[in-house]
Coordinates of N, CA, C and O in Angstrom, one line a residue:
M1 N 118.5 91.1 96.2 CA 117.3 91.7 96.6 C 117.6 92.3 98.0 O 118.2 91.7 98.8
R2 N 117.1 93.5 98.2 CA 117.3 94.2 99.5 C 116.3 93.6 100.5 O 115.3 93.0 100.2
D3 N 116.6 93.7 101.8 CA 115.8 93.1 102.8 C 114.4 93.6 102.9 O 113.4 93.1 103.3
E4 N 114.2 95.0 102.6 CA 112.9 95.6 102.9 C 111.8 95.1 102.0 O 110.6 95.2 102.4
G5 N 112.1 94.5 100.9 CA 111.0 94.0 100.0 C 110.2 95.1 99.3 O 110.4 96.3 99.5
C6 N 109.5 94.6 98.4 CA 108.8 95.5 97.2 C 107.9 96.4 97.9 O 107.9 97.7 97.7
G7 N 107.0 95.9 98.7 CA 106.0 96.8 99.3 C 106.6 97.9 100.2 O 106.0 99.0 100.1
I8 N 107.5 97.5 101.1 CA 108.0 98.5 101.9 C 108.8 99.5 101.2 O 108.6 100.8 101.5
A9 N 109.5 99.1 100.2 CA 110.3 100.1 99.4 C 109.4 101.1 98.6 O 109.6 102.3 98.6
A10 N 108.3 100.6 98.1 CA 107.3 101.5 97.4 C 106.6 102.3 98.4 O 106.4 103.5 98.2
D11 N 106.2 101.7 99.6 CA 105.4 102.6 100.6 C 106.4 103.7 101.1 O 105.9 104.9 101.4
A12 N 107.6 103.5 101.2 CA 108.6 104.5 101.7 C 109.0 105.5 100.7 O 109.8 106.3 100.8
I13 N 108.5 105.3 99.4 CA 108.9 106.0 98.3 C 110.4 106.1 98.1 O 111.1 107.1 97.9
D14 N 111.0 104.8 98.3 CA 112.4 104.5 98.3 C 112.9 104.1 96.8 O 112.7 102.9 96.5
G15 N 113.2 105.0 96.0 CA 113.4 104.6 94.6 C 114.7 103.8 94.5 O 114.5 102.8 93.7
D16 N 115.7 104.0 95.3 CA 116.9 103.2 95.2 C 116.7 101.8 95.6 O 117.0 100.7 95.0
G17 N 115.8 101.7 96.8 CA 115.5 100.3 97.3 C 114.6 99.5 96.3 O 114.8 98.4 96.2
W18 N 113.7 100.3 95.6 CA 112.8 99.7 94.7 C 113.7 99.1 93.5 O 113.5 98.1 93.1
A19 N 114.5 99.9 93.0 CA 115.3 99.7 91.8 C 116.3 98.5 92.1 O 116.6 97.7 91.3
D20 N 116.8 98.4 93.4 CA 117.8 97.4 93.8 C 117.1 96.0 93.8 O 117.7 95.0 93.7
M21 N 115.8 95.9 93.6 CA 115.2 94.5 93.5 C 115.1 94.0 92.1 O 114.6 93.0 91.9
F22 N 115.6 94.8 91.2 CA 115.6 94.4 89.7 C 117.1 94.3 89.3 O 117.9 95.0 89.7
T23 N 117.2 93.5 88.2 CA 118.6 93.5 87.5 C 118.6 94.7 86.6 O 117.7 95.5 86.6
E24 N 119.8 95.1 86.2 CA 119.9 96.4 85.5 C 119.0 96.6 84.3 O 118.6 97.7 84.1
D25 N 118.6 95.6 83.6 CA 117.7 95.6 82.6 C 116.3 95.2 83.0 O 115.4 94.8 82.2
G26 N 116.1 95.1 84.3 CA 114.8 94.7 84.8 C 113.6 95.4 84.3 O 113.8 96.6 83.9
E27 N 112.4 94.8 84.3 CA 111.1 95.4 83.9 C 110.1 95.3 84.9 O 110.1 94.3 85.6
Y28 N 109.2 96.3 84.9 CA 108.1 96.3 85.8 C 106.8 96.6 84.8 O 106.9 97.5 84.2
E29 N 105.8 95.7 84.9 CA 104.6 95.9 84.1 C 103.3 95.6 85.0 O 103.2 94.5 85.4
V30 N 102.5 96.5 85.1 CA 101.2 96.4 85.7 C 100.1 97.3 85.0 O 100.4 98.5 84.9
N31 N 99.2 96.6 84.3 CA 98.2 97.4 83.6 C 99.0 98.2 82.6 O 99.7 97.7 81.8
Q32 N 98.7 99.6 82.5 CA 99.3 100.4 81.6 C 100.6 101.0 82.1 O 101.3 101.7 81.3
V33 N 101.1 100.7 83.2 CA 102.5 101.1 83.6 C 103.6 100.0 83.3 O 103.5 98.9 83.7
K34 N 104.4 100.4 82.4 CA 105.5 99.7 81.9 C 106.7 100.4 82.0 O 106.9 101.6 81.5
T35 N 107.6 99.8 82.9 CA 109.0 100.5 83.1 C 110.1 99.6 82.9 O 109.9 98.4 83.3
K36 N 111.1 100.0 82.3 CA 112.4 99.2 82.1 C 113.6 100.1 82.4 O 113.6 101.2 82.0
G37 N 114.7 99.4 83.0 CA 115.9 100.0 83.3 C 116.0 100.7 84.6 O 114.9 101.1 85.2
R38 N 117.1 100.7 85.2 CA 117.4 101.2 86.6 C 116.8 102.6 86.9 O 116.1 102.8 87.8
E39 N 117.2 103.5 86.0 CA 116.7 105.0 86.3 C 115.2 105.1 86.2 O 114.6 105.9 87.0
N40 N 114.5 104.4 85.3 CA 113.0 104.5 85.3 C 112.5 103.7 86.5 O 111.4 104.2 86.9
L41 N 113.1 102.6 86.9 CA 112.6 101.9 88.0 C 112.8 102.8 89.3 O 111.8 102.8 90.1
K42 N 113.8 103.5 89.3 CA 114.1 104.3 90.5 C 113.0 105.4 90.6 O 112.7 105.7 91.8
A43 N 112.6 106.0 89.6 CA 111.5 107.0 89.6 C 110.2 106.5 89.9 O 109.3 107.4 90.2
L44 N 109.9 105.2 89.7 CA 108.6 104.8 89.8 C 107.8 105.0 91.0 O 106.7 105.4 91.0
P45 N 108.4 104.7 92.3 CA 107.6 105.0 93.5 C 107.2 106.5 93.6 O 105.9 106.7 93.9
K46 N 108.1 107.4 93.4 CA 107.7 108.8 93.5 C 106.7 109.2 92.5 O 105.6 109.9 92.8
N47 N 106.8 108.7 91.2 CA 105.9 109.0 90.1 C 104.6 108.5 90.5 O 103.5 109.1 90.1
A48 N 104.5 107.2 91.0 CA 103.2 106.6 91.2 C 102.5 107.1 92.5 O 101.3 107.2 92.6
F49 N 103.3 107.4 93.6 CA 102.6 107.7 94.8 C 102.8 109.1 95.3 O 102.2 109.5 96.3
G50 N 103.8 109.9 94.7 CA 104.0 111.4 95.2 C 104.7 111.4 96.5 O 105.4 110.4 96.9
T51 N 104.6 112.5 97.2 CA 105.1 112.6 98.5 C 104.3 111.9 99.6 O 103.1 111.9 99.5
P52 N 105.0 111.2 100.4 CA 104.3 110.4 101.4 C 103.4 111.2 102.3 O 103.7 112.3 102.7
S53 N 102.1 110.6 102.6 CA 101.2 111.4 103.5 C 100.5 110.3 104.3 O 100.7 109.1 104.1
V54 N 99.6 110.7 105.2 CA 98.7 109.7 105.9 C 97.8 109.0 105.0 O 97.1 108.1 105.3
K55 N 97.7 109.5 103.8 CA 96.8 108.8 102.8 C 97.6 108.0 101.7 O 96.9 107.6 100.7
T56 N 98.8 108.0 101.8 CA 99.7 107.2 100.9 C 99.2 105.7 101.0 O 99.2 105.1 102.0
P57 N 99.0 105.1 99.8 CA 98.7 103.6 99.8 C 99.8 102.8 100.5 O 100.9 103.1 100.3
L58 N 99.4 101.7 101.1 CA 100.2 100.8 101.6 C 100.0 99.4 100.9 O 98.9 99.1 100.5
H59 N 101.1 98.7 100.9 CA 101.1 97.4 100.1 C 101.1 96.2 101.2 O 102.1 96.3 102.1
F60 N 100.3 95.2 101.1 CA 100.4 94.1 102.0 C 100.5 92.8 101.1 O 99.7 92.5 100.2
V61 N 101.7 92.1 101.1 CA 102.0 90.9 100.4 C 101.7 89.7 101.0 O 102.0 89.5 102.2
T62 N 101.0 88.7 100.4 CA 100.6 87.5 101.0 C 100.8 86.3 100.1 O 101.0 86.6 98.9
N63 N 100.6 85.1 100.6 CA 100.6 83.9 99.7 C 101.8 83.8 98.8 O 101.9 83.5 97.7
I64 N 103.1 84.0 99.4 CA 104.3 84.0 98.6 C 104.7 82.6 98.3 O 104.6 81.8 99.2
W65 N 105.2 82.4 97.1 CA 105.6 81.1 96.7 C 106.8 81.2 95.8 O 107.1 82.3 95.1
V66 N 107.7 80.3 96.0 CA 109.0 80.3 95.1 C 109.3 78.8 94.7 O 109.1 77.8 95.6
E67 N 109.7 78.6 93.6 CA 110.1 77.2 93.1 C 111.2 77.3 92.2 O 111.4 78.3 91.5
P68 N 112.0 76.2 92.1 CA 113.2 76.2 91.2 C 112.7 76.3 89.8 O 111.7 75.8 89.4
S69 N 113.7 76.9 88.9 CA 113.4 77.0 87.4 C 114.7 77.0 86.7 O 115.7 77.2 87.4
P70 N 114.7 76.8 85.4 CA 116.0 76.9 84.7 C 116.7 78.2 84.8 O 118.0 78.2 84.7
E71 N 116.0 79.3 85.0 CA 116.6 80.6 85.1 C 117.2 80.8 86.5 O 118.0 81.7 86.8
G72 N 116.7 80.0 87.6 CA 117.2 80.2 89.0 C 116.0 79.9 89.8 O 116.0 78.9 90.4
A73 N 115.0 80.6 89.7 CA 113.8 80.4 90.5 C 112.5 81.3 89.9 O 112.8 82.1 89.3
R74 N 111.4 80.8 90.1 CA 110.2 81.6 89.8 C 109.4 81.7 91.1 O 109.4 80.9 91.9
G75 N 108.7 82.8 91.1 CA 108.0 83.1 92.3 C 106.8 84.0 92.0 O 106.7 84.5 91.0
G76 N 106.1 84.2 93.1 CA 105.0 85.1 93.0 C 104.2 85.4 94.4 O 104.7 84.8 95.4
A77 N 103.2 86.1 94.3 CA 102.6 86.5 95.6 C 101.3 87.4 95.2 O 101.2 87.8 94.1
Y78 N 100.4 87.4 96.1 CA 99.3 88.2 96.0 C 99.6 89.5 96.7 O 100.4 89.5 97.8
M79 N 99.1 90.6 96.3 CA 99.4 92.0 96.9 C 98.1 92.6 97.0 O 97.3 92.8 96.1
L80 N 97.8 93.2 98.2 CA 96.6 94.1 98.3 C 97.2 95.5 98.6 O 98.1 95.7 99.3
M81 N 96.6 96.4 97.8 CA 97.0 97.9 98.0 C 95.8 98.6 98.8 O 94.7 98.6 98.2
A82 N 96.2 99.1 99.9 CA 95.1 99.8 100.6 C 95.4 101.2 100.9 O 96.7 101.6 101.2
T83 N 94.5 102.1 101.0 CA 94.7 103.5 101.3 C 94.2 103.7 102.6 O 93.0 103.5 103.0
P84 N 95.0 104.2 103.7 CA 94.4 104.5 105.0 C 93.4 105.7 104.9 O 93.4 106.5 104.0
G85 N 92.4 105.6 105.8 CA 91.3 106.5 105.9 C 91.8 108.0 106.2 O 91.1 109.0 105.8
G86 N 93.0 108.1 106.8 CA 93.5 109.5 107.0 C 93.1 110.1 108.3 O 93.4 111.3 108.7
G87 N 92.3 109.4 109.1 CA 92.0 109.9 110.4 C 91.3 108.8 111.4 O 91.0 107.7 110.9
K88 N 91.2 109.1 112.6 CA 90.7 108.2 113.6 C 89.3 107.7 113.2 O 88.5 108.6 112.8
G89 N 89.0 106.5 113.1 CA 87.7 105.9 112.8 C 87.4 106.0 111.3 O 86.3 105.5 110.9
V90 N 88.3 106.4 110.4 CA 88.0 106.5 108.9 C 88.6 105.1 108.4 O 89.8 104.9 108.6
P91 N 87.8 104.3 107.9 CA 88.3 102.9 107.4 C 89.2 103.0 106.3 O 89.2 104.1 105.5
I92 N 90.1 102.1 106.1 CA 91.0 101.9 104.9 C 90.2 101.5 103.8 O 89.1 100.9 104.0
T93 N 90.6 101.7 102.6 CA 90.0 101.3 101.3 C 91.0 100.3 100.6 O 92.2 100.8 100.3
I94 N 90.5 99.2 100.2 CA 91.3 98.3 99.3 C 91.2 98.9 97.9 O 90.2 98.9 97.4
N95 N 92.3 99.3 97.3 CA 92.3 99.9 96.0 C 92.5 98.8 95.0 O 92.0 99.0 93.8
S96 N 93.4 97.9 95.2 CA 93.5 96.9 94.2 C 94.0 95.5 94.9 O 94.7 95.5 95.9
I97 N 93.9 94.5 94.0 CA 94.4 93.2 94.4 C 95.3 92.7 93.1 O 94.7 92.7 91.9
V98 N 96.6 92.4 93.3 CA 97.5 92.2 92.2 C 98.1 90.8 92.5 O 98.4 90.4 93.6
V99 N 98.2 90.0 91.5 CA 99.0 88.8 91.5 C 100.4 88.9 90.9 O 100.4 89.4 89.6
Y100 N 101.4 88.8 91.6 CA 102.8 89.0 91.0 C 103.3 87.7 90.6 O 103.0 86.6 91.2
E101 N 104.0 87.7 89.4 CA 104.7 86.5 88.9 C 106.1 87.1 88.7 O 106.2 88.1 87.8
D102 N 107.2 86.5 89.2 CA 108.5 87.0 89.0 C 109.5 85.8 88.6 O 109.3 84.6 88.9
V103 N 110.5 86.3 87.8 CA 111.6 85.3 87.5 C 112.8 85.9 88.4 O 113.2 87.1 88.4
L104 N 113.3 85.0 89.3 CA 114.3 85.3 90.3 C 115.6 84.8 89.7 O 115.9 83.7 89.4
V105 N 116.7 85.8 89.6 CA 118.0 85.4 89.1 C 119.1 85.8 90.1 O 119.0 87.0 90.6
K106 N 119.9 84.8 90.3 CA 121.0 85.0 91.3 C 122.1 85.9 90.5 O 122.4 85.5 89.5
T107 N 122.6 87.0 91.1 CA 123.6 87.8 90.5 C 124.8 87.8 91.5 O 124.7 87.3 92.5
S108 N 125.9 88.5 91.2 CA 126.9 88.7 92.1 C 126.6 89.4 93.5 O 127.2 89.2 94.4
E109 N 125.5 90.1 93.4 CA 125.0 90.9 94.6 C 124.0 90.0 95.4 O 123.5 90.4 96.4
G110 N 123.6 88.9 94.9 CA 122.6 87.9 95.6 C 121.4 87.8 94.8 O 121.3 88.0 93.6
W111 N 120.3 87.4 95.4 CA 119.1 87.2 94.7 C 118.3 88.5 94.5 O 118.2 89.3 95.3

């Protein structure tokens, strides 16, 4: 896993950074969005958020947990996705609250 983490890679529209957090056959599934494989995962931030702007949603990850499992580890977190108001005095809007559940697998490149 790269240091910047899921939310930062998505917020920066960093497809390589996003895809690096998954194994080659990794899958991402939220609601109707289902993506599998490195090239599809790489395209996801740009497809989901477009070109970054002052109104690009930001991700805030909290309540992170990790525990041992037969696969290596399992973990999860809560994520709030908020859209900045785009100007001084304009409040942010919470767009969604997500509960992540992940299977963490150690590879030759790390966790």
